[in-house]
Amino acid sequence: MSDAPRVDLDPAELVADPYPSLARLQAETPIAFVPQLGATLITRRNVIFEQEKRIEVFSSRQPQGLMTRLMGENMMRKDGEEHGAERRACFPAYSPRTVRDRWSDAFRKAAQDALEDMARQGQCDLVPDYAMRLSGEALRAITGLHGLTWQEMDAVSQGMIDGIANYTGDPEVEARCHAATARIDAAIDAQAGDPTEMSLLDVQMRAGLPMDSVRANIKLAISGGQNEPRDAIAGCAWALLAHPAELARVRAGEASWQDVFEEFTRWIAPIGMSPREVAREDVVEGVRFDPGDRVFLMYGIGNRDPEVFDRPEVFDVTRDTRPSLAFGAGPHFCAGAAASRSLIAEVALPMLFERFPRMELPGPVAFTGWAFRGPKSVPVRLGGAV
């Protein structure tokens, strides 16, 4: 058992707003064991950045971890050459060239269709009406699972996300996760005989990966590729509408849509943490870690480390976000980064604000979650389309 100082945190407070509690932890006890989460949390940005690469100590392999038990052993739960081989097999579906040549048109078509439907309403909720829809349609294209509607894609993703963040062991949450994975398996079985060229299903099958790995990696893509773009699209839009001076900077050409995306995911990270299991005894920052210890690398608060970012609690689209941990670091850097950047910064945000330049928020917006964080809803008045 790690000899890290023990600090109690209220899980309900973390769900409502993790940043105050985690900021205190970062300032006072940057490596701490939190019994309510059953893990030792590392909260300093530079410590996270360095330790994430030390896979011989902080291993991604977690045979009894929630993700492995509920979704199968995907490439995120493997290290070394085993991880590298599966990552190389999946890469053709995610590469910048494939995104540009095959998926970007599908992204634009999905955005255009959603914007047309929104224009007829006058007001809408950007989460289900735009962000959720675009993320789901993008995943249908990339995974090749056309038998799932975008609504189903969001539902099965949320079921898995809730399951792998179910550290309190709620049986109903676990049951919903099992139902979600079964629905994905059925969709894979239906499509496996005729996979879409260059889809994630296609490239893995052509690479000869075992079907257990194919299934697990597709579930990984859906669990991360739905909620994170969904929350980033809706969250970026909310952030700009709630900070009109930052939106004005974008419209004046002082910052790009890419800058908006990178700063928002630093400021409110859709993925707040990544779990690891200690493989061998080691000492980090004076704290001893023992084999089998569960460790959480806390990306969200690492992205607000005042030793790295000036005024980290402020949303600033002109900030240098290069130290951000939004996509992770080291060998497990997010495989879908190019697709996310294309969908959000090249398609979703510019098309939304070009179509509805007078869009406004009628009231406050509530966020939820700490392992995964995003807005519950983002109601907007569209103010007329152009």
mmCIF file of C-alpha atoms in Angstrom:
data_model
loop_
_atom_site.group_PDB
_atom_site.id
_atom_site.type_symbol
_atom_site.label_atom_id
_atom_site.label_comp_id
_atom_site.label_asym_id
_atom_site.label_seq_id
_atom_site.Cartn_x
_atom_site.Cartn_y
_atom_site.Cartn_z
ATOM 1 C CA MET A 1 0.000 0.000 0.000
ATOM 2 C CA SER A 2 1.306 3.454 -0.922
ATOM 3 C CA ASP A 3 2.438 5.562 2.008
ATOM 4 C CA ALA A 4 0.900 8.680 0.459
ATOM 5 C CA PRO A 5 -0.908 10.971 2.904
ATOM 6 C CA ARG A 6 -4.598 10.113 3.258
ATOM 7 C CA VAL A 7 -7.046 12.853 2.255
ATOM 8 C CA ASP A 8 -10.840 12.508 2.305
ATOM 9 C CA LEU A 9 -12.804 13.912 -0.624
ATOM 10 C CA ASP A 10 -16.568 13.961 -1.124
ATOM 11 C CA PRO A 11 -17.434 12.149 -4.410
ATOM 12 C CA ALA A 12 -20.626 14.206 -4.724
ATOM 13 C CA GLU A 13 -18.609 17.429 -4.569
ATOM 14 C CA LEU A 14 -16.257 16.080 -7.234
ATOM 15 C CA VAL A 15 -19.182 15.330 -9.544
ATOM 16 C CA ALA A 16 -20.663 18.797 -9.047
ATOM 17 C CA ASP A 17 -17.355 20.679 -9.401
ATOM 18 C CA PRO A 18 -14.044 18.850 -8.948
ATOM 19 C CA TYR A 19 -11.767 21.873 -9.267
ATOM 20 C CA PRO A 20 -11.977 23.469 -5.779
ATOM 21 C CA SER A 21 -11.255 20.197 -3.937
ATOM 22 C CA LEU A 22 -8.574 19.103 -6.385
ATOM 23 C CA ALA A 23 -6.927 22.537 -6.361
ATOM 24 C CA ARG A 24 -6.568 22.292 -2.567
ATOM 25 C CA LEU A 25 -5.165 18.795 -2.969
ATOM 26 C CA GLN A 26 -2.706 20.003 -5.605
ATOM 27 C CA ALA A 27 -1.523 22.890 -3.434
ATOM 28 C CA GLU A 28 -1.302 21.038 -0.112
ATOM 29 C CA THR A 29 -0.939 17.296 -0.831
ATOM 30 C CA PRO A 30 -0.141 16.826 -4.539
ATOM 31 C CA ILE A 31 0.153 13.045 -4.148
ATOM 32 C CA ALA A 32 -2.569 11.726 -1.848
ATOM 33 C CA PHE A 33 -4.520 8.550 -1.179
ATOM 34 C CA VAL A 34 -8.278 9.212 -1.360
ATOM 35 C CA PRO A 35 -10.137 6.330 0.346
ATOM 36 C CA GLN A 36 -13.482 7.281 -1.189
ATOM 37 C CA LEU A 37 -11.947 6.547 -4.621
ATOM 38 C CA GLY A 38 -9.675 3.725 -3.511
ATOM 39 C CA ALA A 39 -6.726 5.291 -5.330
ATOM 40 C CA THR A 40 -3.694 7.504 -4.958
ATOM 41 C CA LEU A 41 -4.123 10.721 -6.930
ATOM 42 C CA ILE A 42 -1.249 12.538 -8.654
ATOM 43 C CA THR A 43 -2.261 16.138 -9.366
ATOM 44 C CA ARG A 44 0.820 18.124 -10.465
ATOM 45 C CA ARG A 45 1.066 18.598 -14.223
ATOM 46 C CA ASN A 46 4.795 17.979 -14.591
ATOM 47 C CA VAL A 47 4.741 14.932 -12.323
ATOM 48 C CA ILE A 48 1.871 13.451 -14.336
ATOM 49 C CA PHE A 49 3.680 14.190 -17.599
ATOM 50 C CA GLU A 50 6.829 12.393 -16.476
ATOM 51 C CA GLN A 51 5.257 9.448 -14.652
ATOM 52 C CA GLU A 52 2.764 8.610 -17.406
ATOM 53 C CA LYS A 53 5.688 7.611 -19.619
ATOM 54 C CA ARG A 54 7.149 5.250 -16.995
ATOM 55 C CA ILE A 55 5.015 2.274 -17.969
ATOM 56 C CA GLU A 56 7.373 -0.095 -16.163
ATOM 57 C CA VAL A 57 6.071 1.434 -12.904
ATOM 58 C CA PHE A 58 2.682 2.951 -13.726
ATOM 59 C CA SER A 59 1.261 0.271 -15.968
ATOM 60 C CA SER A 60 -1.835 0.602 -18.111
ATOM 61 C CA ARG A 61 -2.423 -3.124 -17.776
ATOM 62 C CA GLN A 62 -5.173 -3.631 -15.226
ATOM 63 C CA PRO A 63 -6.638 -7.154 -15.491
ATOM 64 C CA GLN A 64 -9.150 -6.478 -12.703
ATOM 65 C CA GLY A 65 -9.826 -2.850 -13.625
ATOM 66 C CA LEU A 66 -13.334 -1.725 -14.476
ATOM 67 C CA MET A 67 -12.570 -1.039 -18.145
ATOM 68 C CA THR A 68 -10.983 -4.450 -18.714
ATOM 69 C CA ARG A 69 -13.716 -6.345 -16.881
ATOM 70 C CA LEU A 70 -16.593 -4.498 -18.529
ATOM 71 C CA MET A 71 -15.309 -3.733 -22.049
ATOM 72 C CA GLY A 72 -12.512 -6.225 -22.685
ATOM 73 C CA GLU A 73 -8.760 -5.700 -22.783
ATOM 74 C CA ASN A 74 -8.307 -2.918 -25.330
ATOM 75 C CA MET A 75 -5.059 -1.306 -26.429
ATOM 76 C CA MET A 76 -5.373 1.373 -23.722
ATOM 77 C CA ARG A 77 -4.984 -1.404 -21.162
ATOM 78 C CA LYS A 78 -1.804 -2.774 -22.740
ATOM 79 C CA ASP A 79 1.797 -1.582 -22.682
ATOM 80 C CA GLY A 80 4.957 -1.951 -24.738
ATOM 81 C CA GLU A 81 4.933 -3.802 -28.044
ATOM 82 C CA GLU A 82 1.546 -5.403 -27.341
ATOM 83 C CA HIS A 83 0.044 -1.909 -27.147
ATOM 84 C CA GLY A 84 2.140 -0.671 -30.078
ATOM 85 C CA ALA A 85 1.047 -3.483 -32.386
ATOM 86 C CA GLU A 86 -2.642 -2.809 -31.822
ATOM 87 C CA ARG A 87 -2.142 0.935 -32.087
ATOM 88 C CA ARG A 88 -0.420 0.488 -35.463
ATOM 89 C CA ALA A 89 -3.254 -1.751 -36.638
ATOM 90 C CA CYS A 90 -5.848 0.888 -35.703
ATOM 91 C CA PHE A 91 -3.893 3.933 -36.923
ATOM 92 C CA PRO A 92 -4.980 3.825 -40.596
ATOM 93 C CA ALA A 93 -8.574 4.549 -39.530
ATOM 94 C CA TYR A 94 -7.498 7.582 -37.474
ATOM 95 C CA SER A 95 -4.584 9.007 -39.465
ATOM 96 C CA PRO A 96 -4.708 12.682 -40.474
ATOM 97 C CA ARG A 97 -4.789 11.611 -44.133
ATOM 98 C CA THR A 98 -7.727 9.248 -43.622
ATOM 99 C CA VAL A 99 -9.580 11.866 -41.604
ATOM 100 C CA ARG A 100 -9.014 14.437 -44.375
ATOM 101 C CA ASP A 101 -9.785 12.147 -47.328
ATOM 102 C CA ARG A 102 -12.571 9.951 -45.929
ATOM 103 C CA TRP A 103 -14.186 11.253 -42.773
ATOM 104 C CA SER A 104 -14.182 15.075 -43.010
ATOM 105 C CA ASP A 105 -16.932 15.113 -45.666
ATOM 106 C CA ALA A 106 -19.074 12.918 -43.415
ATOM 107 C CA PHE A 107 -18.430 15.332 -40.549
ATOM 108 C CA ARG A 108 -19.549 18.295 -42.662
ATOM 109 C CA LYS A 109 -22.647 16.492 -43.923
ATOM 110 C CA ALA A 110 -23.661 15.636 -40.356
ATOM 111 C CA ALA A 111 -23.136 19.222 -39.227
ATOM 112 C CA GLN A 112 -25.077 20.627 -42.163
ATOM 113 C CA ASP A 113 -28.026 18.305 -41.535
ATOM 114 C CA ALA A 114 -28.103 19.180 -37.839
ATOM 115 C CA LEU A 115 -27.889 22.913 -38.515
ATOM 116 C CA GLU A 116 -30.771 22.705 -40.998
ATOM 117 C CA ASP A 117 -32.956 21.013 -38.384
ATOM 118 C CA MET A 118 -31.921 23.546 -35.734
ATOM 119 C CA ALA A 119 -32.712 26.499 -38.004
ATOM 120 C CA ARG A 120 -36.332 25.391 -38.147
ATOM 121 C CA GLN A 121 -36.637 25.464 -34.348
ATOM 122 C CA GLY A 122 -35.421 28.922 -33.341
ATOM 123 C CA GLN A 123 -34.074 27.546 -30.091
ATOM 124 C CA CYS A 124 -32.456 24.279 -29.152
ATOM 125 C CA ASP A 125 -30.180 22.429 -26.753
ATOM 126 C CA LEU A 126 -26.708 22.163 -28.234
ATOM 127 C CA VAL A 127 -25.953 18.931 -26.395
ATOM 128 C CA PRO A 128 -28.527 16.575 -27.999
ATOM 129 C CA ASP A 129 -29.396 18.672 -31.057
ATOM 130 C CA TYR A 130 -25.862 19.315 -32.264
ATOM 131 C CA ALA A 131 -22.916 17.979 -30.236
ATOM 132 C CA MET A 132 -24.312 14.533 -29.469
ATOM 133 C CA ARG A 133 -25.560 14.116 -33.012
ATOM 134 C CA LEU A 134 -22.264 15.091 -34.655
ATOM 135 C CA SER A 135 -20.204 12.887 -32.375
ATOM 136 C CA GLY A 136 -22.467 9.922 -33.009
ATOM 137 C CA GLU A 137 -22.449 10.372 -36.780
ATOM 138 C CA ALA A 138 -18.659 10.758 -36.783
ATOM 139 C CA LEU A 139 -18.311 7.508 -34.850
ATOM 140 C CA ARG A 140 -20.668 5.675 -37.199
ATOM 141 C CA ALA A 141 -18.336 6.624 -40.051
ATOM 142 C CA ILE A 142 -15.029 5.899 -38.311
ATOM 143 C CA THR A 143 -16.016 2.621 -36.624
ATOM 144 C CA GLY A 144 -18.049 1.390 -39.595
ATOM 145 C CA LEU A 145 -20.969 0.417 -37.343
ATOM 146 C CA HIS A 146 -23.726 1.828 -39.525
ATOM 147 C CA GLY A 147 -26.297 -0.394 -37.822
ATOM 148 C CA LEU A 148 -26.202 1.921 -34.806
ATOM 149 C CA THR A 149 -28.034 5.230 -35.052
ATOM 150 C CA TRP A 150 -26.298 8.303 -33.660
ATOM 151 C CA GLN A 151 -28.747 8.201 -30.765
ATOM 152 C CA GLU A 152 -27.780 4.593 -30.003
ATOM 153 C CA MET A 153 -24.101 5.475 -30.335
ATOM 154 C CA ASP A 154 -24.483 8.076 -27.609
ATOM 155 C CA ALA A 155 -26.497 5.739 -25.409
ATOM 156 C CA VAL A 156 -24.022 2.849 -25.562
ATOM 157 C CA SER A 157 -21.102 5.228 -25.044
ATOM 158 C CA GLN A 158 -22.714 6.718 -21.942
ATOM 159 C CA GLY A 159 -23.512 3.257 -20.639
ATOM 160 C CA MET A 160 -19.852 2.253 -20.885
ATOM 161 C CA ILE A 161 -18.536 5.541 -19.508
ATOM 162 C CA ASP A 162 -20.802 5.293 -16.490
ATOM 163 C CA GLY A 163 -19.693 1.697 -16.019
ATOM 164 C CA ILE A 164 -15.962 2.338 -16.076
ATOM 165 C CA ALA A 165 -16.348 5.313 -13.699
ATOM 166 C CA ASN A 166 -18.527 3.260 -11.326
ATOM 167 C CA TYR A 167 -16.031 3.187 -8.475
ATOM 168 C CA THR A 168 -18.796 2.901 -5.900
ATOM 169 C CA GLY A 169 -20.018 -0.387 -7.440
ATOM 170 C CA ASP A 170 -23.637 0.534 -8.258
ATOM 171 C CA PRO A 171 -25.154 -2.703 -9.729
ATOM 172 C CA GLU A 172 -27.661 -0.840 -11.907
ATOM 173 C CA VAL A 173 -24.863 1.157 -13.533
ATOM 174 C CA GLU A 174 -22.940 -2.057 -14.211
ATOM 175 C CA ALA A 175 -26.032 -3.695 -15.726
ATOM 176 C CA ARG A 176 -26.505 -0.776 -18.134
ATOM 177 C CA CYS A 177 -22.849 -1.070 -19.129
ATOM 178 C CA HIS A 178 -23.284 -4.778 -19.929
ATOM 179 C CA ALA A 179 -26.342 -3.980 -22.041
ATOM 180 C CA ALA A 180 -24.356 -1.355 -23.938
ATOM 181 C CA THR A 181 -21.447 -3.682 -24.725
ATOM 182 C CA ALA A 182 -23.861 -6.395 -25.870
ATOM 183 C CA ARG A 183 -25.492 -3.954 -28.301
ATOM 184 C CA ILE A 184 -22.082 -3.030 -29.733
ATOM 185 C CA ASP A 185 -21.128 -6.690 -30.133
ATOM 186 C CA ALA A 186 -24.342 -7.277 -32.071
ATOM 187 C CA ALA A 187 -23.570 -4.321 -34.358
ATOM 188 C CA ILE A 188 -20.031 -5.637 -34.966
ATOM 189 C CA ASP A 189 -21.367 -9.098 -35.811
ATOM 190 C CA ALA A 190 -23.847 -7.595 -38.274
ATOM 191 C CA GLN A 191 -21.141 -5.559 -40.050
ATOM 192 C CA ALA A 192 -18.138 -7.895 -39.900
ATOM 193 C CA GLY A 193 -18.939 -9.644 -43.187
ATOM 194 C CA ASP A 194 -18.879 -6.385 -45.149
ATOM 195 C CA PRO A 195 -16.832 -3.759 -43.290
ATOM 196 C CA THR A 196 -16.589 -0.205 -44.637
ATOM 197 C CA GLU A 197 -13.173 0.351 -46.198
ATOM 198 C CA MET A 198 -10.712 2.059 -43.823
ATOM 199 C CA SER A 199 -13.155 1.911 -40.922
ATOM 200 C CA LEU A 200 -11.837 0.830 -37.536
ATOM 201 C CA LEU A 201 -13.561 -2.531 -37.991
ATOM 202 C CA ASP A 202 -12.003 -2.970 -41.438
ATOM 203 C CA VAL A 203 -8.399 -2.047 -40.619
ATOM 204 C CA GLN A 204 -8.258 -4.262 -37.537
ATOM 205 C CA MET A 205 -9.708 -7.254 -39.353
ATOM 206 C CA ARG A 206 -7.296 -6.795 -42.268
ATOM 207 C CA ALA A 207 -4.417 -6.562 -39.790
ATOM 208 C CA GLY A 208 -5.438 -9.959 -38.415
ATOM 209 C CA LEU A 209 -6.184 -8.898 -34.857
ATOM 210 C CA PRO A 210 -8.161 -11.409 -32.781
ATOM 211 C CA MET A 211 -11.859 -10.591 -32.660
ATOM 212 C CA ASP A 212 -11.694 -10.090 -28.889
ATOM 213 C CA SER A 213 -9.195 -7.269 -29.512
ATOM 214 C CA VAL A 214 -11.246 -5.884 -32.419
ATOM 215 C CA ARG A 215 -14.328 -5.709 -30.223
ATOM 216 C CA ALA A 216 -12.487 -4.202 -27.259
ATOM 217 C CA ASN A 217 -10.817 -1.508 -29.380
ATOM 218 C CA ILE A 218 -14.083 -0.529 -31.033
ATOM 219 C CA LYS A 219 -15.688 -0.210 -27.598
ATOM 220 C CA LEU A 220 -12.745 1.935 -26.526
ATOM 221 C CA ALA A 221 -13.245 4.177 -29.581
ATOM 222 C CA ILE A 222 -16.941 4.574 -28.812
ATOM 223 C CA SER A 223 -16.456 5.196 -25.089
ATOM 224 C CA GLY A 224 -13.938 7.949 -25.790
ATOM 225 C CA GLY A 225 -14.992 9.113 -29.236
ATOM 226 C CA GLN A 226 -18.580 9.972 -28.334
ATOM 227 C CA ASN A 227 -18.694 11.715 -24.989
ATOM 228 C CA GLU A 228 -15.440 13.662 -25.317
ATOM 229 C CA PRO A 229 -16.203 15.348 -28.669
ATOM 230 C CA ARG A 230 -19.821 15.785 -27.544
ATOM 231 C CA ASP A 231 -18.767 17.520 -24.355
ATOM 232 C CA ALA A 232 -16.070 19.542 -26.123
ATOM 233 C CA ILE A 233 -18.383 20.777 -28.901
ATOM 234 C CA ALA A 234 -21.131 21.828 -26.505
ATOM 235 C CA GLY A 235 -18.620 23.069 -23.950
ATOM 236 C CA CYS A 236 -16.639 25.183 -26.419
ATOM 237 C CA ALA A 237 -19.836 26.776 -27.718
ATOM 238 C CA TRP A 238 -20.989 27.537 -24.175
ATOM 239 C CA ALA A 239 -17.579 28.944 -23.209
ATOM 240 C CA LEU A 240 -17.568 31.372 -26.140
ATOM 241 C CA LEU A 241 -21.149 32.488 -25.526
ATOM 242 C CA ALA A 242 -20.442 32.917 -21.808
ATOM 243 C CA HIS A 243 -17.232 34.853 -22.582
ATOM 244 C CA PRO A 244 -18.170 37.230 -25.415
ATOM 245 C CA ALA A 245 -14.767 38.947 -25.327
ATOM 246 C CA GLU A 246 -13.120 35.622 -26.219
ATOM 247 C CA LEU A 247 -15.608 35.072 -29.044
ATOM 248 C CA ALA A 248 -14.805 38.560 -30.322
ATOM 249 C CA ARG A 249 -11.111 37.620 -30.399
ATOM 250 C CA VAL A 250 -11.900 34.653 -32.612
ATOM 251 C CA ARG A 251 -14.062 36.733 -34.937
ATOM 252 C CA ALA A 252 -11.319 39.368 -35.136
ATOM 253 C CA GLY A 253 -8.776 36.737 -36.171
ATOM 254 C CA GLU A 254 -6.757 37.004 -32.945
ATOM 255 C CA ALA A 255 -7.376 33.318 -32.196
ATOM 256 C CA SER A 256 -8.462 30.311 -34.230
ATOM 257 C CA TRP A 257 -11.162 27.712 -33.666
ATOM 258 C CA GLN A 258 -8.311 25.331 -32.958
ATOM 259 C CA ASP A 259 -7.166 27.672 -30.183
ATOM 260 C CA VAL A 260 -10.684 27.614 -28.728
ATOM 261 C CA PHE A 261 -10.760 23.829 -28.716
ATOM 262 C CA GLU A 262 -7.307 23.438 -27.162
ATOM 263 C CA GLU A 263 -7.979 26.029 -24.460
ATOM 264 C CA PHE A 264 -11.393 24.677 -23.537
ATOM 265 C CA THR A 265 -10.090 21.111 -23.164
ATOM 266 C CA ARG A 266 -7.298 22.455 -20.957
ATOM 267 C CA TRP A 267 -9.693 24.541 -18.864
ATOM 268 C CA ILE A 268 -12.443 21.931 -18.503
ATOM 269 C CA ALA A 269 -10.919 18.610 -19.501
ATOM 270 C CA PRO A 270 -13.539 16.175 -20.888
ATOM 271 C CA ILE A 271 -11.262 13.390 -19.579
ATOM 272 C CA GLY A 272 -10.376 14.301 -16.025
ATOM 273 C CA MET A 273 -8.134 11.374 -15.169
ATOM 274 C CA SER A 274 -6.484 8.168 -16.368
ATOM 275 C CA PRO A 275 -6.065 5.137 -14.089
ATOM 276 C CA ARG A 276 -2.841 3.147 -13.703
ATOM 277 C CA GLU A 277 -1.737 0.130 -11.673
ATOM 278 C CA VAL A 278 1.673 0.043 -10.010
ATOM 279 C CA ALA A 279 3.782 -2.766 -11.483
ATOM 280 C CA ARG A 280 6.802 -2.550 -9.166
ATOM 281 C CA GLU A 281 7.831 -0.681 -6.057
ATOM 282 C CA ASP A 282 9.007 2.865 -6.686
ATOM 283 C CA VAL A 283 9.298 6.257 -5.007
ATOM 284 C CA VAL A 284 7.914 9.417 -6.617
ATOM 285 C CA GLU A 285 8.217 12.837 -4.988
ATOM 286 C CA GLY A 286 9.033 11.140 -1.687
ATOM 287 C CA VAL A 287 5.963 8.869 -1.805
ATOM 288 C CA ARG A 288 6.426 5.081 -1.955
ATOM 289 C CA PHE A 289 4.228 3.101 -4.332
ATOM 290 C CA ASP A 290 3.766 -0.658 -3.969
ATOM 291 C CA PRO A 291 2.821 -3.242 -6.620
ATOM 292 C CA GLY A 292 -0.937 -3.423 -7.116
ATOM 293 C CA ASP A 293 -1.618 0.140 -5.964
ATOM 294 C CA ARG A 294 -4.247 1.940 -8.003
ATOM 295 C CA VAL A 295 -3.173 5.384 -9.186
ATOM 296 C CA PHE A 296 -5.168 8.138 -10.888
ATOM 297 C CA LEU A 297 -3.269 10.582 -13.112
ATOM 298 C CA MET A 298 -5.459 13.662 -12.705
ATOM 299 C CA TYR A 299 -5.329 15.390 -16.100
ATOM 300 C CA GLY A 300 -8.098 17.862 -15.324
ATOM 301 C CA ILE A 301 -6.424 19.528 -12.367
ATOM 302 C CA GLY A 302 -2.979 19.038 -13.921
ATOM 303 C CA ASN A 303 -4.207 21.328 -16.684
ATOM 304 C CA ARG A 304 -4.851 23.974 -14.025
ATOM 305 C CA ASP A 305 -1.483 23.741 -12.323
ATOM 306 C CA PRO A 306 -0.464 27.331 -11.448
ATOM 307 C CA GLU A 307 3.197 26.358 -11.717
ATOM 308 C CA VAL A 308 2.637 25.767 -15.448
ATOM 309 C CA PHE A 309 -0.295 27.972 -16.453
ATOM 310 C CA ASP A 310 -0.794 31.641 -15.553
ATOM 311 C CA ARG A 311 -4.291 32.251 -14.131
ATOM 312 C CA PRO A 312 -5.243 28.637 -14.905
ATOM 313 C CA GLU A 313 -8.870 29.086 -13.847
ATOM 314 C CA VAL A 314 -9.414 31.658 -16.639
ATOM 315 C CA PHE A 315 -10.656 30.754 -20.135
ATOM 316 C CA ASP A 316 -8.236 32.533 -22.492
ATOM 317 C CA VAL A 317 -8.250 31.591 -26.198
ATOM 318 C CA THR A 318 -4.856 33.246 -26.771
ATOM 319 C CA ARG A 319 -3.114 31.086 -24.143
ATOM 320 C CA ASP A 320 -0.179 28.819 -25.038
ATOM 321 C CA THR A 321 -1.785 25.419 -24.482
ATOM 322 C CA ARG A 322 1.156 23.280 -25.545
ATOM 323 C CA PRO A 323 1.711 21.949 -21.984
ATOM 324 C CA SER A 324 -1.920 20.742 -21.844
ATOM 325 C CA LEU A 325 -2.574 17.109 -20.932
ATOM 326 C CA ALA A 326 -5.984 17.029 -22.627
ATOM 327 C CA PHE A 327 -4.929 14.206 -24.983
ATOM 328 C CA GLY A 328 -2.590 12.530 -22.504
ATOM 329 C CA ALA A 329 1.131 12.070 -22.972
ATOM 330 C CA GLY A 330 3.598 9.371 -23.855
ATOM 331 C CA PRO A 331 2.727 6.101 -25.625
ATOM 332 C CA HIS A 332 -0.973 6.373 -24.762
ATOM 333 C CA PHE A 333 -1.459 9.802 -26.350
ATOM 334 C CA CYS A 334 -5.018 9.837 -27.740
ATOM 335 C CA ALA A 335 -5.150 7.906 -31.029
ATOM 336 C CA GLY A 336 -8.212 9.881 -32.156
ATOM 337 C CA ALA A 337 -6.670 13.348 -31.733
ATOM 338 C CA ALA A 338 -6.647 14.163 -35.463
ATOM 339 C CA ALA A 339 -10.276 13.134 -35.851
ATOM 340 C CA SER A 340 -11.326 15.164 -32.799
ATOM 341 C CA ARG A 341 -9.514 18.271 -33.970
ATOM 342 C CA SER A 342 -11.030 17.986 -37.441
ATOM 343 C CA LEU A 343 -14.566 17.381 -36.186
ATOM 344 C CA ILE A 344 -14.540 20.146 -33.589
ATOM 345 C CA ALA A 345 -12.139 22.859 -34.760
ATOM 346 C CA GLU A 346 -12.574 22.516 -38.536
ATOM 347 C CA VAL A 347 -16.258 21.611 -38.728
ATOM 348 C CA ALA A 348 -18.512 21.841 -35.666
ATOM 349 C CA LEU A 349 -17.527 25.204 -34.199
ATOM 350 C CA PRO A 350 -16.990 27.319 -37.336
ATOM 351 C CA MET A 351 -20.126 25.975 -39.018
ATOM 352 C CA LEU A 352 -22.241 26.585 -35.889
ATOM 353 C CA PHE A 353 -21.125 30.173 -35.325
ATOM 354 C CA GLU A 354 -21.225 31.045 -39.030
ATOM 355 C CA ARG A 355 -24.791 29.763 -39.311
ATOM 356 C CA PHE A 356 -26.029 31.412 -36.100
ATOM 357 C CA PRO A 357 -23.942 34.562 -35.494
ATOM 358 C CA ARG A 358 -26.532 35.988 -33.052
ATOM 359 C CA MET A 359 -26.810 32.856 -30.930
ATOM 360 C CA GLU A 360 -27.088 33.548 -27.176
ATOM 361 C CA LEU A 361 -27.463 31.792 -23.842
ATOM 362 C CA PRO A 362 -30.750 32.340 -21.988
ATOM 363 C CA GLY A 363 -29.312 31.307 -18.634
ATOM 364 C CA PRO A 364 -26.597 29.445 -16.712
ATOM 365 C CA VAL A 365 -25.329 26.014 -17.739
ATOM 366 C CA ALA A 366 -24.558 23.172 -15.332
ATOM 367 C CA PHE A 367 -21.631 20.776 -15.761
ATOM 368 C CA THR A 368 -21.230 17.352 -14.189
ATOM 369 C CA GLY A 369 -18.549 14.728 -13.593
ATOM 370 C CA TRP A 370 -14.894 14.503 -12.607
ATOM 371 C CA ALA A 371 -13.480 11.391 -14.349
ATOM 372 C CA PHE A 372 -15.403 12.600 -17.409
ATOM 373 C CA ARG A 373 -16.816 16.133 -17.354
ATOM 374 C CA GLY A 374 -19.232 17.972 -19.612
ATOM 375 C CA PRO A 375 -22.354 20.136 -19.693
ATOM 376 C CA LYS A 376 -25.676 18.528 -18.883
ATOM 377 C CA SER A 377 -27.395 20.741 -21.445
ATOM 378 C CA VAL A 378 -26.681 23.974 -23.305
ATOM 379 C CA PRO A 379 -29.999 25.640 -24.234
ATOM 380 C CA VAL A 380 -29.526 28.506 -26.701
ATOM 381 C CA ARG A 381 -31.614 31.051 -28.583
ATOM 382 C CA LEU A 382 -30.375 30.896 -32.137
ATOM 383 C CA GLY A 383 -31.322 34.436 -33.133
ATOM 384 C CA GLY A 384 -31.954 33.566 -36.762
ATOM 385 C CA ALA A 385 -29.814 31.699 -39.286
ATOM 386 C CA VAL A 386 -27.734 33.041 -42.157
#
